[in-house]
Coordinates of C-alpha atoms in Angstrom, one line a residue:
X1 CA -44.0 -11.3 -45.1
X2 CA -43.7 -7.7 -43.8
X3 CA -40.1 -7.6 -45.5
X4 CA -41.5 -8.4 -48.7
X5 CA -45.0 -6.5 -48.4
X6 CA -44.0 -4.0 -51.1
X7 CA -42.4 -6.7 -53.6
X8 CA -45.7 -9.0 -53.1
X9 CA -48.0 -6.1 -54.2
X10 CA -45.8 -5.5 -57.1
X11 CA -45.4 -9.2 -58.1
X12 CA -49.1 -9.7 -57.7
X13 CA -49.8 -6.6 -60.0
X14 CA -47.4 -8.3 -62.6
X15 CA -49.4 -11.5 -62.1
X16 CA -52.7 -9.8 -62.7
X17 CA -51.2 -8.5 -65.9
X18 CA -49.8 -11.6 -67.1
X19 CA -53.1 -13.5 -66.7
X20 CA -54.6 -10.9 -69.0
X21 CA -51.9 -11.0 -71.4
X22 CA -52.0 -14.8 -71.5
X23 CA -55.8 -14.5 -72.2
X24 CA -55.0 -12.1 -74.9
X25 CA -52.5 -14.1 -76.6
X26 CA -55.1 -17.0 -76.9
X27 CA -57.7 -14.8 -78.0
X28 CA -55.4 -13.1 -80.8
X29 CA -54.3 -16.7 -81.9
X30 CA -57.9 -17.6 -82.3
X31 CA -59.1 -14.8 -84.1
X32 CA -56.2 -13.7 -86.2
X33 CA -57.0 -13.5 -89.9
X34 CA -55.1 -12.8 -93.2
X35 CA -52.1 -13.4 -95.1
X36 CA -50.1 -13.6 -92.0
X37 CA -52.2 -16.3 -90.2
X38 CA -49.7 -19.0 -90.0
X39 CA -46.6 -16.7 -88.8
X40 CA -48.6 -15.0 -86.3
X41 CA -50.6 -18.0 -84.9
X42 CA -47.4 -19.6 -84.3
X43 CA -45.8 -16.6 -82.5
X44 CA -48.9 -16.1 -80.5
X45 CA -48.9 -19.9 -79.3
X46 CA -45.3 -19.7 -78.4
X47 CA -45.6 -16.3 -76.5
X48 CA -48.7 -17.6 -74.8
X49 CA -46.8 -20.9 -73.7
X50 CA -44.0 -18.6 -72.4
X51 CA -46.3 -16.3 -70.4
X52 CA -48.1 -19.4 -68.9
X53 CA -44.5 -20.4 -67.5
X54 CA -44.0 -17.1 -66.4
X55 CA -47.3 -16.8 -64.3
X56 CA -46.3 -19.9 -62.6
X57 CA -42.8 -18.6 -61.8
X58 CA -44.3 -15.4 -60.3
X59 CA -46.9 -17.2 -58.5
X60 CA -44.5 -19.5 -56.9
X61 CA -42.1 -16.9 -56.1
X62 CA -44.7 -15.0 -54.2
X63 CA -45.3 -18.2 -52.3
X64 CA -41.6 -18.4 -51.5
X65 CA -41.5 -15.1 -49.9
X66 CA -44.6 -15.9 -47.7
X67 CA -47.1 -14.1 -49.8
X68 CA -50.5 -15.1 -51.4
X69 CA -50.6 -14.8 -55.1
X70 CA -53.8 -13.4 -56.8
X71 CA -55.7 -16.7 -57.8
X72 CA -59.1 -15.6 -59.1
X73 CA -60.3 -14.1 -62.5
X74 CA -62.1 -11.4 -60.5
X75 CA -58.9 -10.6 -58.7
X76 CA -56.7 -10.5 -61.6
X77 CA -59.4 -8.2 -63.5
X78 CA -59.6 -6.0 -60.7
X79 CA -56.0 -5.2 -60.3
X80 CA -54.7 -5.6 -63.9
X81 CA -53.8 -2.6 -65.8
X82 CA -53.6 -4.2 -69.2
X83 CA -57.1 -4.2 -70.8
X84 CA -58.9 -7.2 -72.2
X85 CA -58.7 -7.9 -76.1
X86 CA -61.5 -7.4 -78.7
X87 CA -62.4 -10.3 -80.9
X88 CA -62.5 -8.1 -84.0
X89 CA -59.2 -6.5 -83.6
X90 CA -57.4 -6.4 -87.1
X91 CA -53.8 -7.5 -87.3
X92 CA -52.4 -4.1 -87.2
X93 CA -54.5 -3.4 -84.0
X94 CA -53.5 -6.6 -82.4
X95 CA -49.7 -5.9 -83.0
X96 CA -50.0 -2.3 -81.8
X97 CA -51.9 -3.3 -78.8
X98 CA -49.4 -6.1 -77.7
X99 CA -46.6 -3.6 -78.2
X100 CA -48.2 -1.1 -75.9
X101 CA -48.8 -4.2 -73.3
X102 CA -45.2 -4.9 -73.4
X103 CA -44.1 -1.3 -72.9
X104 CA -46.7 -1.2 -70.0
X105 CA -45.1 -4.2 -68.5
X106 CA -41.6 -2.8 -68.9
X107 CA -42.7 0.4 -67.2
X108 CA -44.3 -1.7 -64.3
X109 CA -41.1 -3.9 -63.8
X110 CA -38.6 -1.1 -63.9
X111 CA -40.7 1.0 -61.5
X112 CA -40.0 -1.4 -58.6
X113 CA -37.6 -0.2 -56.5
X114 CA -36.5 -2.9 -53.9
X115 CA -35.7 -2.4 -50.2
X116 CA -32.8 -4.1 -48.9
X117 CA -34.7 -7.2 -48.0
X118 CA -36.4 -7.2 -51.5
X119 CA -33.1 -7.7 -53.6
X120 CA -33.8 -11.3 -54.5
X121 CA -36.8 -10.0 -56.6
X122 CA -34.7 -8.1 -58.9
X123 CA -33.3 -11.0 -60.7
X124 CA -36.9 -12.2 -61.4
X125 CA -37.8 -8.8 -62.8
X126 CA -34.7 -8.4 -65.0
X127 CA -35.4 -12.0 -66.5
X128 CA -38.9 -10.9 -67.3
X129 CA -38.0 -7.5 -68.5
X130 CA -35.2 -9.0 -70.8
X131 CA -37.7 -11.6 -72.4
X132 CA -40.6 -9.3 -72.8
X133 CA -38.3 -6.5 -74.4
X134 CA -37.2 -9.2 -77.0
X135 CA -40.8 -9.9 -77.8
X136 CA -41.5 -6.1 -78.2
X137 CA -38.6 -5.9 -80.5
X138 CA -39.7 -8.8 -82.7
X139 CA -43.3 -7.3 -82.8
X140 CA -41.8 -3.9 -83.8
X141 CA -39.7 -5.4 -86.5
X142 CA -42.5 -7.5 -87.8
X143 CA -44.8 -4.5 -87.9
X144 CA -42.0 -2.5 -89.8
X145 CA -42.3 -4.9 -92.6
X146 CA -45.6 -5.9 -92.7
X147 CA -47.3 -2.4 -92.9

């Protein structure tokens, strides 16, 4: 584990933020209102399923490098940098917040500088970064045409 200590800390931080993002997407799906309800509820549903898979992938990866993934809500909230959602957010606030969250995740992922032993972690981060940047682009495009 010593060889991967830095990576495990970074991965657990990401795991905590992914749990918050997953919960936010559920909340947004349940509370979205307005003329774009059908479009956004489907987007949130698909994105939520994707994040759930990523949570599992990150947690299992931590286990494969002899780490212990965070596994309680208390720990997730204690370590997360993303903030919980508000039920009364408007559509615009929801989209703005998700874009900001994805920018924060991108910063977090790109700030990881692996040691020689931690190079295997880079592939996982690259995959997640690519996926979340695509979602951010989709939200920004949506935002451009719906404001």
